[in-house]
Amino acid sequence: MKTFSHRPNDRGFYGEFGGAYIPELLHNNVEELKVAFETICHEATFNQAYTDLLKQFVGRPTPLYFAPQLSKKHHTNIFLKREDLCHTGAHKINNTIGQALLAKRMGKTTIVAETGAGQHGVATATVCALMNLNCIVFMGEKDIERQAPNVARMKLLGAEVLPASSGSKTLKDATNEALRFWINHPETYYLIGSVVGPHPYPAMVAHFQAVISEEIKVQLQAQTGNSQPTAILACVGGGSNAAGAFYHYFEAENVRLIAVEAAGEGLHSGKSAATSLLGTPGILHGSFSLVMQTNDGQVVEPHSISAGLDYHGIGPLHAHAIQSKRAETIAITDEEALEAVKTCSRLEGIIPALESAHALAALNQLNFKPEDVVVVNLSGRGDKDMNTYMNHFDL
Ligand SMILES: *Cc1c(COP(=O)(O)O)cnc(C)c1O
């Protein structure tokens, strides 16, 4: 096992992964952010403002729910961390609140972001409305067509949605446009939605999402008498909900950390998004990590039925955790995830997001003892996926 650390070195490296591979023109922007993050984010007044908003606006702490029927089905003790109950329906708001507060403290008045499926765009537009910030969201032309309800939400919240019309007209192109915008408008704040991008973004997003495991520890202690579970499962797109659910357990070596990826139509079908299993080292979005790419470095278009996992990279913290064997990986197909949506809905009365259903489906591939305690991070709710469910289940 290579030595693992969940904190990057001062150049932003987790083992061999991470760093800041950015054009010279972005250097000052990233440096300004790094200094601000290192000072402001650790001040008591900042943390108080962050904690207050998480409580009053997001609805934290989210419950840690003992799921009796799922526990019976899997012959063990299963707890669901209910990030689906966060305002806007998923964990993403934890991070956007933190970064928007930071932007305010840095004196910024405009936020720029990119979004694929629109979930991060909605979370960003929400906090910009809350904090009276201008919001510009880049989105691939193709995604704007495919994700009309989220585009409407962003507009209703007051955001400007700008189409990225180059390349494949999807997330990759929206990211390029957002970075270009940031270069030309260094007075704006660039808000990234997962543990990806150049240093300090992965560390900063993990810091803001760590509230998830901070709560799990306290809640497990109160409910079971032990703050450490046997295992924690979380789905991984870029890796922010997993980073948050794992964070305070990285150093507790007895706790199994299980990252669940999207195998799409099958791991070796050519239509998959299982980056840690299929990806190879490369540079993506300003950091060195695992990327789905051809031998000559062309990005391979990923596929997953769940828009939030349909990403061709994985954050450097996870690449390092997996390579050093601190975290395990399981890949779940579209069909298996859909089956888990139905099971959780019927057994527990909770309709999960398609992304979160991947983590639930992984329970079928694991064997736990009756006395074990397993936490599944339920990253989001299924409302946004109802069209897919209606088609698939013929509802
Ligand atoms: C965006 C999203 C994900 C994937 O993003 P991570 O950064 O890997 O957490 C997972 N679940 C839901 C509900 C999402 O909206």
mmCIF file of C-alpha atoms and ligand atoms in Angstrom:
data_model
loop_
_atom_site.group_PDB
_atom_site.id
_atom_site.type_symbol
_atom_site.label_atom_id
_atom_site.label_comp_id
_atom_site.label_asym_id
_atom_site.label_seq_id
_atom_site.Cartn_x
_atom_site.Cartn_y
_atom_site.Cartn_z
ATOM 1 C CA MET A 1 0.000 0.000 0.000
ATOM 2 C CA LYS A 2 1.359 3.442 -0.922
ATOM 3 C CA THR A 3 1.091 5.929 1.921
ATOM 4 C CA PHE A 4 -2.178 7.756 1.787
ATOM 5 C CA SER A 5 -2.972 11.269 2.962
ATOM 6 C CA HIS A 6 -6.257 13.073 2.435
ATOM 7 C CA ARG A 7 -4.525 16.440 2.651
ATOM 8 C CA PRO A 8 -2.616 17.675 -0.391
ATOM 9 C CA ASN A 9 0.948 19.019 -0.148
ATOM 10 C CA ASP A 10 1.442 22.764 -0.604
ATOM 11 C CA ARG A 11 1.442 22.435 -4.389
ATOM 12 C CA GLY A 12 -1.882 20.625 -4.263
ATOM 13 C CA PHE A 13 -0.677 17.067 -4.829
ATOM 14 C CA TYR A 14 -2.316 13.989 -3.350
ATOM 15 C CA GLY A 15 0.438 11.443 -4.000
ATOM 16 C CA GLU A 16 1.148 11.854 -7.707
ATOM 17 C CA PHE A 17 -2.281 13.364 -8.475
ATOM 18 C CA GLY A 18 -3.552 16.938 -8.349
ATOM 19 C CA GLY A 19 -1.545 20.122 -8.843
ATOM 20 C CA ALA A 20 -2.500 23.160 -10.892
ATOM 21 C CA TYR A 21 -1.953 22.722 -14.643
ATOM 22 C CA ILE A 22 -3.265 26.061 -15.813
ATOM 23 C CA PRO A 23 -2.428 28.630 -18.469
ATOM 24 C CA GLU A 24 -0.093 31.399 -17.300
ATOM 25 C CA LEU A 25 -2.986 33.843 -17.675
ATOM 26 C CA LEU A 26 -4.895 32.137 -14.845
ATOM 27 C CA HIS A 27 -1.991 32.112 -12.436
ATOM 28 C CA ASN A 28 -2.941 35.282 -10.544
ATOM 29 C CA ASN A 29 -6.616 34.314 -10.241
ATOM 30 C CA VAL A 30 -5.761 30.915 -8.764
ATOM 31 C CA GLU A 31 -3.119 32.374 -6.457
ATOM 32 C CA GLU A 32 -5.588 34.987 -5.136
ATOM 33 C CA LEU A 33 -8.101 32.224 -4.440
ATOM 34 C CA LYS A 34 -5.523 30.042 -2.701
ATOM 35 C CA VAL A 35 -4.518 32.797 -0.319
ATOM 36 C CA ALA A 36 -8.154 33.705 0.403
ATOM 37 C CA PHE A 37 -9.137 30.086 1.052
ATOM 38 C CA GLU A 38 -6.196 29.480 3.378
ATOM 39 C CA THR A 39 -6.996 32.526 5.504
ATOM 40 C CA ILE A 40 -10.728 33.296 5.361
ATOM 41 C CA CYS A 41 -12.033 29.708 5.495
ATOM 42 C CA HIS A 42 -10.467 29.089 8.854
ATOM 43 C CA GLU A 43 -11.721 32.243 10.547
ATOM 44 C CA ALA A 44 -14.351 31.833 13.256
ATOM 45 C CA THR A 45 -16.672 34.498 11.794
ATOM 46 C CA PHE A 46 -16.597 32.841 8.375
ATOM 47 C CA ASN A 47 -17.300 29.413 9.817
ATOM 48 C CA GLN A 48 -20.146 30.780 11.920
ATOM 49 C CA ALA A 49 -21.779 32.344 8.839
ATOM 50 C CA TYR A 50 -21.314 29.062 6.923
ATOM 51 C CA THR A 51 -22.748 26.930 9.728
ATOM 52 C CA ASP A 52 -25.732 29.285 10.199
ATOM 53 C CA LEU A 53 -26.659 29.108 6.515
ATOM 54 C CA LEU A 54 -26.299 25.328 6.462
ATOM 55 C CA LYS A 55 -28.733 25.182 9.342
ATOM 56 C CA GLN A 56 -31.271 27.854 8.365
ATOM 57 C CA PHE A 57 -31.168 27.728 4.558
ATOM 58 C CA VAL A 58 -30.071 24.182 3.668
ATOM 59 C CA GLY A 59 -31.797 22.393 6.548
ATOM 60 C CA ARG A 60 -28.767 20.752 8.175
ATOM 61 C CA PRO A 61 -28.016 18.537 9.945
ATOM 62 C CA THR A 62 -29.599 16.069 7.542
ATOM 63 C CA PRO A 63 -30.898 12.912 9.261
ATOM 64 C CA LEU A 64 -28.926 9.686 9.478
ATOM 65 C CA TYR A 65 -31.816 7.313 8.926
ATOM 66 C CA PHE A 66 -31.756 3.653 9.993
ATOM 67 C CA ALA A 67 -33.398 1.918 7.021
ATOM 68 C CA PRO A 68 -35.220 -1.085 8.527
ATOM 69 C CA GLN A 69 -36.422 -2.783 5.351
ATOM 70 C CA LEU A 70 -33.143 -2.433 3.445
ATOM 71 C CA SER A 71 -31.367 -3.708 6.560
ATOM 72 C CA LYS A 72 -33.600 -6.779 6.631
ATOM 73 C CA LYS A 73 -33.077 -7.413 2.906
ATOM 74 C CA HIS A 74 -29.287 -7.242 3.197
ATOM 75 C CA HIS A 75 -29.039 -8.926 6.646
ATOM 76 C CA THR A 76 -27.093 -6.086 8.207
ATOM 77 C CA ASN A 77 -27.600 -2.566 9.632
ATOM 78 C CA ILE A 78 -28.001 0.057 6.933
ATOM 79 C CA PHE A 79 -28.124 3.778 7.602
ATOM 80 C CA LEU A 80 -28.929 6.347 4.916
ATOM 81 C CA LYS A 81 -27.301 9.783 5.172
ATOM 82 C CA ARG A 82 -30.137 11.942 3.876
ATOM 83 C CA GLU A 83 -28.428 14.522 1.640
ATOM 84 C CA ASP A 84 -31.554 14.190 -0.503
ATOM 85 C CA LEU A 85 -33.285 16.355 2.110
ATOM 86 C CA CYS A 86 -30.954 19.331 1.532
ATOM 87 C CA HIS A 87 -32.525 22.419 -0.015
ATOM 88 C CA THR A 88 -32.415 22.017 -3.843
ATOM 89 C CA GLY A 89 -32.372 18.242 -3.424
ATOM 90 C CA ALA A 90 -28.718 17.232 -3.171
ATOM 91 C CA HIS A 91 -25.390 17.744 -1.418
ATOM 92 C CA LYS A 92 -24.114 20.232 -4.024
ATOM 93 C CA ILE A 93 -25.509 23.195 -2.059
ATOM 94 C CA ASN A 94 -23.066 22.568 0.842
ATOM 95 C CA ASN A 95 -20.205 23.540 -1.442
ATOM 96 C CA THR A 96 -21.881 26.398 -3.315
ATOM 97 C CA ILE A 97 -22.833 28.080 -0.012
ATOM 98 C CA GLY A 98 -19.227 27.861 1.205
ATOM 99 C CA GLN A 99 -17.679 29.170 -1.997
ATOM 100 C CA ALA A 100 -20.236 31.945 -2.472
ATOM 101 C CA LEU A 101 -19.550 33.143 1.084
ATOM 102 C CA LEU A 102 -15.843 33.108 0.271
ATOM 103 C CA ALA A 103 -16.478 35.068 -2.948
ATOM 104 C CA LYS A 104 -18.397 37.692 -0.969
ATOM 105 C CA ARG A 105 -15.557 38.024 1.524
ATOM 106 C CA MET A 106 -13.121 38.414 -1.398
ATOM 107 C CA GLY A 107 -15.235 41.342 -2.589
ATOM 108 C CA LYS A 108 -16.490 39.596 -5.742
ATOM 109 C CA THR A 109 -19.852 40.555 -7.212
ATOM 110 C CA THR A 110 -20.145 38.072 -10.087
ATOM 111 C CA ILE A 111 -19.962 34.267 -10.023
ATOM 112 C CA VAL A 112 -19.188 32.197 -13.086
ATOM 113 C CA ALA A 113 -19.785 28.448 -13.251
ATOM 114 C CA GLU A 114 -20.267 25.627 -15.727
ATOM 115 C CA THR A 115 -22.805 22.856 -15.515
ATOM 116 C CA GLY A 116 -23.523 19.632 -17.373
ATOM 117 C CA ALA A 117 -26.847 18.283 -16.218
ATOM 118 C CA GLY A 118 -27.698 21.563 -14.549
ATOM 119 C CA GLN A 119 -27.614 20.429 -10.909
ATOM 120 C CA HIS A 120 -24.522 22.455 -10.043
ATOM 121 C CA GLY A 121 -25.893 25.361 -12.077
ATOM 122 C CA VAL A 122 -29.102 25.343 -10.029
ATOM 123 C CA ALA A 123 -27.197 25.143 -6.722
ATOM 124 C CA THR A 124 -24.998 28.057 -7.840
ATOM 125 C CA ALA A 125 -27.935 30.173 -9.078
ATOM 126 C CA THR A 126 -29.666 29.510 -5.750
ATOM 127 C CA VAL A 127 -26.841 30.819 -3.570
ATOM 128 C CA CYS A 128 -26.266 33.782 -5.905
ATOM 129 C CA ALA A 129 -29.910 34.765 -5.408
ATOM 130 C CA LEU A 130 -29.492 34.281 -1.667
ATOM 131 C CA MET A 131 -26.362 36.428 -1.475
ATOM 132 C CA ASN A 132 -27.230 39.009 -4.110
ATOM 133 C CA LEU A 133 -24.460 38.004 -6.532
ATOM 134 C CA ASN A 134 -24.612 38.093 -10.337
ATOM 135 C CA CYS A 135 -24.586 34.579 -11.775
ATOM 136 C CA ILE A 136 -23.335 33.435 -15.170
ATOM 137 C CA VAL A 137 -23.595 29.735 -16.004
ATOM 138 C CA PHE A 138 -22.007 28.196 -19.089
ATOM 139 C CA MET A 139 -23.747 25.123 -20.416
ATOM 140 C CA GLY A 140 -23.224 23.062 -23.574
ATOM 141 C CA GLU A 141 -25.799 23.787 -26.287
ATOM 142 C CA LYS A 142 -26.764 20.129 -26.351
ATOM 143 C CA ASP A 143 -27.208 20.048 -22.555
ATOM 144 C CA ILE A 144 -29.380 23.190 -22.656
ATOM 145 C CA GLU A 145 -31.773 21.272 -24.920
ATOM 146 C CA ARG A 146 -31.620 18.052 -22.878
ATOM 147 C CA GLN A 147 -32.001 19.693 -19.455
ATOM 148 C CA ALA A 148 -34.727 22.256 -20.076
ATOM 149 C CA PRO A 149 -36.264 22.161 -16.551
ATOM 150 C CA ASN A 150 -32.925 22.986 -14.899
ATOM 151 C CA VAL A 151 -32.277 25.781 -17.392
ATOM 152 C CA ALA A 152 -35.673 27.223 -16.465
ATOM 153 C CA ARG A 153 -34.864 26.934 -12.747
ATOM 154 C CA MET A 154 -31.588 28.810 -13.187
ATOM 155 C CA LYS A 155 -33.320 31.577 -15.145
ATOM 156 C CA LEU A 156 -36.097 31.866 -12.585
ATOM 157 C CA LEU A 157 -33.435 32.277 -9.905
ATOM 158 C CA GLY A 158 -31.951 35.143 -11.897
ATOM 159 C CA ALA A 159 -28.939 33.467 -13.542
ATOM 160 C CA GLU A 160 -27.768 34.120 -17.071
ATOM 161 C CA VAL A 161 -27.300 30.815 -18.939
ATOM 162 C CA LEU A 162 -24.793 31.103 -21.784
ATOM 163 C CA PRO A 163 -24.520 28.357 -24.427
ATOM 164 C CA ALA A 164 -21.182 26.699 -25.229
ATOM 165 C CA SER A 165 -21.403 25.890 -28.902
ATOM 166 C CA SER A 166 -17.948 24.451 -29.659
ATOM 167 C CA GLY A 167 -16.854 20.780 -29.811
ATOM 168 C CA SER A 168 -19.363 18.236 -28.549
ATOM 169 C CA LYS A 169 -21.474 21.086 -27.057
ATOM 170 C CA THR A 170 -21.463 19.428 -23.609
ATOM 171 C CA LEU A 171 -19.820 19.833 -20.192
ATOM 172 C CA LYS A 172 -16.217 19.733 -21.453
ATOM 173 C CA ASP A 173 -16.915 22.678 -23.760
ATOM 174 C CA ALA A 174 -18.831 24.611 -21.093
ATOM 175 C CA THR A 175 -15.786 24.212 -18.806
ATOM 176 C CA ASN A 176 -13.479 25.634 -21.475
ATOM 177 C CA GLU A 177 -15.802 28.626 -21.973
ATOM 178 C CA ALA A 178 -16.032 29.286 -18.228
ATOM 179 C CA LEU A 179 -12.230 29.177 -17.859
ATOM 180 C CA ARG A 180 -11.833 31.532 -20.829
ATOM 181 C CA PHE A 181 -14.372 33.899 -19.268
ATOM 182 C CA TRP A 182 -12.442 33.834 -15.976
ATOM 183 C CA ILE A 183 -9.192 34.700 -17.764
ATOM 184 C CA ASN A 184 -10.861 37.713 -19.390
ATOM 185 C CA HIS A 185 -12.729 38.740 -16.222
ATOM 186 C CA PRO A 186 -10.341 38.136 -13.315
ATOM 187 C CA GLU A 187 -12.607 40.234 -11.078
ATOM 188 C CA THR A 188 -15.197 37.392 -11.110
ATOM 189 C CA TYR A 189 -15.252 34.282 -8.920
ATOM 190 C CA TYR A 190 -15.128 30.869 -10.649
ATOM 191 C CA LEU A 191 -17.212 28.367 -8.664
ATOM 192 C CA ILE A 192 -16.403 24.686 -9.330
ATOM 193 C CA GLY A 193 -18.962 22.056 -8.281
ATOM 194 C CA SER A 194 -16.908 18.962 -7.470
ATOM 195 C CA VAL A 195 -13.507 17.930 -6.087
ATOM 196 C CA VAL A 196 -11.902 18.605 -9.466
ATOM 197 C CA GLY A 197 -10.036 21.468 -11.114
ATOM 198 C CA PRO A 198 -6.687 23.057 -10.220
ATOM 199 C CA HIS A 199 -5.474 23.342 -6.615
ATOM 200 C CA PRO A 200 -6.984 24.650 -4.299
ATOM 201 C CA TYR A 201 -10.428 23.601 -5.660
ATOM 202 C CA PRO A 202 -10.314 19.866 -4.797
ATOM 203 C CA ALA A 203 -9.191 20.617 -1.220
ATOM 204 C CA MET A 204 -11.678 23.460 -0.854
ATOM 205 C CA VAL A 205 -14.693 21.502 -2.119
ATOM 206 C CA ALA A 206 -13.740 18.527 0.093
ATOM 207 C CA HIS A 207 -13.467 20.960 3.039
ATOM 208 C CA PHE A 208 -17.004 22.274 2.477
ATOM 209 C CA GLN A 209 -18.507 18.811 1.905
ATOM 210 C CA ALA A 210 -16.761 17.366 4.979
ATOM 211 C CA VAL A 211 -19.769 18.521 7.009
ATOM 212 C CA ILE A 212 -21.430 15.280 5.840
ATOM 213 C CA SER A 213 -19.044 12.962 7.720
ATOM 214 C CA GLU A 214 -18.735 15.399 10.605
ATOM 215 C CA GLU A 215 -22.466 14.860 11.158
ATOM 216 C CA ILE A 216 -22.327 11.094 10.516
ATOM 217 C CA LYS A 217 -19.779 10.675 13.316
ATOM 218 C CA VAL A 218 -21.953 12.435 15.886
ATOM 219 C CA GLN A 219 -25.164 10.751 14.692
ATOM 220 C CA LEU A 220 -23.687 7.234 14.626
ATOM 221 C CA GLN A 221 -22.254 7.693 18.092
ATOM 222 C CA ALA A 222 -25.682 8.737 19.382
ATOM 223 C CA GLN A 223 -27.577 5.990 17.561
ATOM 224 C CA THR A 224 -25.220 3.003 17.864
ATOM 225 C CA GLY A 225 -22.731 3.942 20.589
ATOM 226 C CA ASN A 226 -19.852 3.863 18.096
ATOM 227 C CA SER A 227 -18.897 6.701 15.757
ATOM 228 C CA GLN A 228 -17.205 4.317 13.310
ATOM 229 C CA PRO A 229 -19.228 2.248 10.842
ATOM 230 C CA THR A 230 -17.997 -0.924 9.130
ATOM 231 C CA ALA A 231 -18.248 0.718 5.721
ATOM 232 C CA ILE A 232 -19.359 3.884 3.937
ATOM 233 C CA LEU A 233 -20.672 3.782 0.371
ATOM 234 C CA ALA A 234 -20.983 6.784 -1.920
ATOM 235 C CA CYS A 235 -21.357 7.272 -5.659
ATOM 236 C CA VAL A 236 -18.583 9.074 -7.525
ATOM 237 C CA GLY A 237 -18.927 11.422 -10.464
ATOM 238 C CA GLY A 238 -16.173 13.934 -9.776
ATOM 239 C CA GLY A 239 -16.229 12.744 -6.180
ATOM 240 C CA SER A 240 -17.561 15.537 -3.948
ATOM 241 C CA ASN A 241 -20.312 13.698 -2.068
ATOM 242 C CA ALA A 242 -17.953 10.746 -1.551
ATOM 243 C CA ALA A 243 -15.169 13.062 -0.345
ATOM 244 C CA GLY A 244 -17.609 14.604 2.134
ATOM 245 C CA ALA A 245 -18.921 11.258 3.386
ATOM 246 C CA PHE A 246 -15.409 9.765 3.707
ATOM 247 C CA TYR A 247 -13.558 12.846 4.979
ATOM 248 C CA HIS A 248 -13.496 12.332 8.741
ATOM 249 C CA TYR A 249 -12.937 8.584 8.303
ATOM 250 C CA PHE A 250 -9.910 8.679 6.001
ATOM 251 C CA GLU A 251 -7.614 8.130 8.977
ATOM 252 C CA ALA A 252 -9.844 5.486 10.596
ATOM 253 C CA GLU A 253 -8.302 2.538 8.774
ATOM 254 C CA ASN A 254 -10.866 0.000 9.964
ATOM 255 C CA VAL A 255 -13.656 1.827 8.147
ATOM 256 C CA ARG A 256 -14.066 0.545 4.577
ATOM 257 C CA LEU A 257 -14.537 3.400 2.101
ATOM 258 C CA ILE A 258 -16.345 2.246 -1.021
ATOM 259 C CA ALA A 259 -16.547 4.485 -4.091
ATOM 260 C CA VAL A 260 -19.289 3.456 -6.506
ATOM 261 C CA GLU A 261 -18.881 4.348 -10.160
ATOM 262 C CA ALA A 262 -21.197 4.183 -13.140
ATOM 263 C CA ALA A 263 -20.540 1.204 -15.409
ATOM 264 C CA GLY A 264 -23.189 2.525 -17.828
ATOM 265 C CA GLU A 265 -24.195 -0.233 -20.235
ATOM 266 C CA GLY A 266 -21.413 -2.453 -18.872
ATOM 267 C CA LEU A 267 -17.823 -1.955 -17.766
ATOM 268 C CA HIS A 268 -16.390 -3.094 -21.094
ATOM 269 C CA SER A 269 -19.256 -2.011 -23.340
ATOM 270 C CA GLY A 270 -17.501 1.154 -24.477
ATOM 271 C CA LYS A 271 -20.414 3.080 -22.920
ATOM 272 C CA SER A 272 -19.355 3.589 -19.328
ATOM 273 C CA ALA A 273 -18.146 6.255 -16.886
ATOM 274 C CA ALA A 274 -16.113 4.032 -14.521
ATOM 275 C CA THR A 275 -13.077 6.307 -14.474
ATOM 276 C CA SER A 276 -11.060 4.749 -11.651
ATOM 277 C CA LEU A 277 -11.318 1.325 -13.311
ATOM 278 C CA LEU A 278 -10.928 2.375 -16.950
ATOM 279 C CA GLY A 279 -9.140 5.711 -16.738
ATOM 280 C CA THR A 280 -5.422 6.369 -17.120
ATOM 281 C CA PRO A 281 -3.295 9.208 -15.688
ATOM 282 C CA GLY A 282 -3.674 12.474 -17.552
ATOM 283 C CA ILE A 283 -4.495 16.151 -17.226
ATOM 284 C CA LEU A 284 -8.086 17.271 -17.126
ATOM 285 C CA HIS A 285 -9.650 20.545 -16.028
ATOM 286 C CA GLY A 286 -6.351 21.812 -14.596
ATOM 287 C CA SER A 287 -5.264 18.838 -12.525
ATOM 288 C CA PHE A 288 -3.401 15.557 -12.997
ATOM 289 C CA SER A 289 -5.715 12.640 -12.295
ATOM 290 C CA LEU A 290 -7.379 9.618 -13.869
ATOM 291 C CA VAL A 291 -9.129 10.367 -17.138
ATOM 292 C CA MET A 292 -11.143 8.329 -19.630
ATOM 293 C CA GLN A 293 -8.938 8.722 -22.706
ATOM 294 C CA THR A 294 -7.523 6.917 -25.702
ATOM 295 C CA ASN A 295 -3.849 5.896 -25.866
ATOM 296 C CA ASP A 296 -3.000 9.153 -27.608
ATOM 297 C CA GLY A 297 -4.779 11.270 -25.002
ATOM 298 C CA GLN A 298 -8.127 11.982 -26.686
ATOM 299 C CA VAL A 299 -10.902 12.232 -24.112
ATOM 300 C CA VAL A 300 -13.395 9.376 -24.460
ATOM 301 C CA GLU A 301 -17.040 10.474 -24.133
ATOM 302 C CA PRO A 302 -18.382 8.818 -20.985
ATOM 303 C CA HIS A 303 -21.814 7.290 -20.646
ATOM 304 C CA SER A 304 -24.112 6.833 -17.676
ATOM 305 C CA ILE A 305 -27.892 6.981 -17.416
ATOM 306 C CA SER A 306 -27.333 9.359 -14.488
ATOM 307 C CA ALA A 307 -26.257 12.803 -15.647
ATOM 308 C CA GLY A 308 -24.297 13.501 -12.450
ATOM 309 C CA LEU A 309 -21.995 10.489 -12.929
ATOM 310 C CA ASP A 310 -21.557 11.017 -16.663
ATOM 311 C CA TYR A 311 -18.113 12.579 -16.250
ATOM 312 C CA HIS A 312 -14.833 11.560 -17.900
ATOM 313 C CA GLY A 313 -12.601 12.302 -14.915
ATOM 314 C CA ILE A 314 -12.340 11.736 -11.186
ATOM 315 C CA GLY A 315 -10.913 14.095 -8.558
ATOM 316 C CA PRO A 316 -7.222 13.708 -7.583
ATOM 317 C CA LEU A 317 -8.056 12.853 -3.944
ATOM 318 C CA HIS A 318 -10.030 9.805 -5.103
ATOM 319 C CA ALA A 319 -7.430 8.804 -7.690
ATOM 320 C CA HIS A 320 -4.902 8.796 -4.847
ATOM 321 C CA ALA A 321 -7.229 7.020 -2.374
ATOM 322 C CA ILE A 322 -7.922 4.276 -4.889
ATOM 323 C CA GLN A 323 -4.326 3.907 -6.065
ATOM 324 C CA SER A 324 -3.055 3.679 -2.493
ATOM 325 C CA LYS A 325 -5.858 1.212 -1.691
ATOM 326 C CA ARG A 326 -7.443 3.378 1.029
ATOM 327 C CA ALA A 327 -10.698 3.257 -0.965
ATOM 328 C CA GLU A 328 -12.292 0.416 -2.915
ATOM 329 C CA THR A 329 -14.233 0.742 -6.154
ATOM 330 C CA ILE A 330 -17.394 -0.960 -7.357
ATOM 331 C CA ALA A 331 -18.996 -0.329 -10.754
ATOM 332 C CA ILE A 332 -22.777 -0.448 -11.202
ATOM 333 C CA THR A 333 -24.641 -0.591 -14.518
ATOM 334 C CA ASP A 334 -27.596 1.581 -15.561
ATOM 335 C CA GLU A 335 -29.930 -1.413 -15.149
ATOM 336 C CA GLU A 336 -28.666 -2.229 -11.650
ATOM 337 C CA ALA A 337 -29.085 1.397 -10.578
ATOM 338 C CA LEU A 338 -32.662 1.512 -11.884
ATOM 339 C CA GLU A 339 -33.483 -1.676 -10.001
ATOM 340 C CA ALA A 340 -32.123 -0.086 -6.807
ATOM 341 C CA VAL A 341 -34.329 2.985 -7.386
ATOM 342 C CA LYS A 342 -37.376 0.719 -7.335
ATOM 343 C CA THR A 343 -36.207 -1.278 -4.307
ATOM 344 C CA CYS A 344 -35.465 1.796 -2.176
ATOM 345 C CA SER A 345 -38.713 3.503 -3.193
ATOM 346 C CA ARG A 346 -40.860 0.467 -2.341
ATOM 347 C CA LEU A 347 -39.034 -0.652 0.807
ATOM 348 C CA GLU A 348 -38.234 2.675 2.448
ATOM 349 C CA GLY A 349 -40.571 5.238 0.891
ATOM 350 C CA ILE A 350 -37.588 7.205 -0.391
ATOM 351 C CA ILE A 351 -37.168 7.867 -4.132
ATOM 352 C CA PRO A 352 -33.411 8.307 -4.641
ATOM 353 C CA ALA A 353 -31.585 10.198 -7.391
ATOM 354 C CA LEU A 354 -30.151 7.935 -10.096
ATOM 355 C CA GLU A 355 -26.636 8.803 -8.921
ATOM 356 C CA SER A 356 -27.376 7.788 -5.328
ATOM 357 C CA ALA A 357 -29.055 4.583 -6.547
ATOM 358 C CA HIS A 358 -25.632 3.424 -7.771
ATOM 359 C CA ALA A 359 -24.405 3.453 -4.161
ATOM 360 C CA LEU A 360 -27.514 1.540 -3.048
ATOM 361 C CA ALA A 361 -27.072 -1.058 -5.813
ATOM 362 C CA ALA A 362 -23.530 -1.766 -4.634
ATOM 363 C CA LEU A 363 -25.028 -3.371 -1.499
ATOM 364 C CA ASN A 364 -25.914 -6.349 -3.704
ATOM 365 C CA GLN A 365 -22.222 -6.969 -4.418
ATOM 366 C CA LEU A 366 -21.076 -6.884 -0.805
ATOM 367 C CA ASN A 367 -21.468 -9.291 2.088
ATOM 368 C CA PHE A 368 -21.856 -7.810 5.534
ATOM 369 C CA LYS A 369 -22.327 -9.503 8.892
ATOM 370 C CA PRO A 370 -25.581 -9.031 10.849
ATOM 371 C CA GLU A 371 -23.802 -6.868 13.431
ATOM 372 C CA ASP A 372 -22.051 -4.645 10.852
ATOM 373 C CA VAL A 373 -23.016 -1.001 10.394
ATOM 374 C CA VAL A 374 -23.117 0.324 6.832
ATOM 375 C CA VAL A 375 -23.693 3.960 5.862
ATOM 376 C CA VAL A 376 -24.919 4.767 2.349
ATOM 377 C CA ASN A 377 -24.642 8.419 1.378
ATOM 378 C CA LEU A 378 -27.926 9.260 -0.329
ATOM 379 C CA SER A 379 -26.536 12.186 -2.336
ATOM 380 C CA GLY A 380 -29.825 13.390 -3.835
ATOM 381 C CA ARG A 381 -33.537 12.889 -4.384
ATOM 382 C CA GLY A 382 -35.198 11.428 -7.444
ATOM 383 C CA ASP A 383 -37.491 14.306 -8.461
ATOM 384 C CA LYS A 384 -35.117 15.412 -11.229
ATOM 385 C CA ASP A 385 -35.053 11.869 -12.636
ATOM 386 C CA MET A 386 -38.808 11.291 -12.855
ATOM 387 C CA ASN A 387 -38.820 11.405 -16.664
ATOM 388 C CA THR A 388 -36.299 8.576 -16.804
ATOM 389 C CA TYR A 389 -38.274 6.606 -14.198
ATOM 390 C CA MET A 390 -41.558 7.182 -16.046
ATOM 391 C CA ASN A 391 -40.081 5.879 -19.298
ATOM 392 C CA HIS A 392 -38.228 2.972 -17.780
ATOM 393 C CA PHE A 393 -40.891 1.718 -15.376
ATOM 394 C CA ASP A 394 -43.756 2.540 -17.764
ATOM 395 C CA LEU A 395 -45.469 4.687 -15.097
HETATM 396 C C1 LIG B 1 -23.785 15.955 -9.078
HETATM 397 C C2 LIG B 1 -24.307 14.780 -8.325
HETATM 398 C C3 LIG B 1 -23.482 13.661 -8.027
HETATM 399 C C4 LIG B 1 -22.084 13.506 -8.532
HETATM 400 O O1 LIG B 1 -21.170 14.480 -8.126
HETATM 401 P P1 LIG B 1 -20.024 14.183 -7.036
HETATM 402 O O2 LIG B 1 -19.166 15.385 -7.108
HETATM 403 O O3 LIG B 1 -19.324 12.938 -7.442
HETATM 404 O O4 LIG B 1 -20.700 14.035 -5.732
HETATM 405 C C5 LIG B 1 -24.018 12.640 -7.261
HETATM 406 N N1 LIG B 1 -25.297 12.677 -6.827
HETATM 407 C C6 LIG B 1 -26.116 13.724 -7.098
HETATM 408 C C7 LIG B 1 -27.515 13.692 -6.590
HETATM 409 C C8 LIG B 1 -25.647 14.810 -7.857
HETATM 410 O O5 LIG B 1 -26.470 15.842 -8.132
#
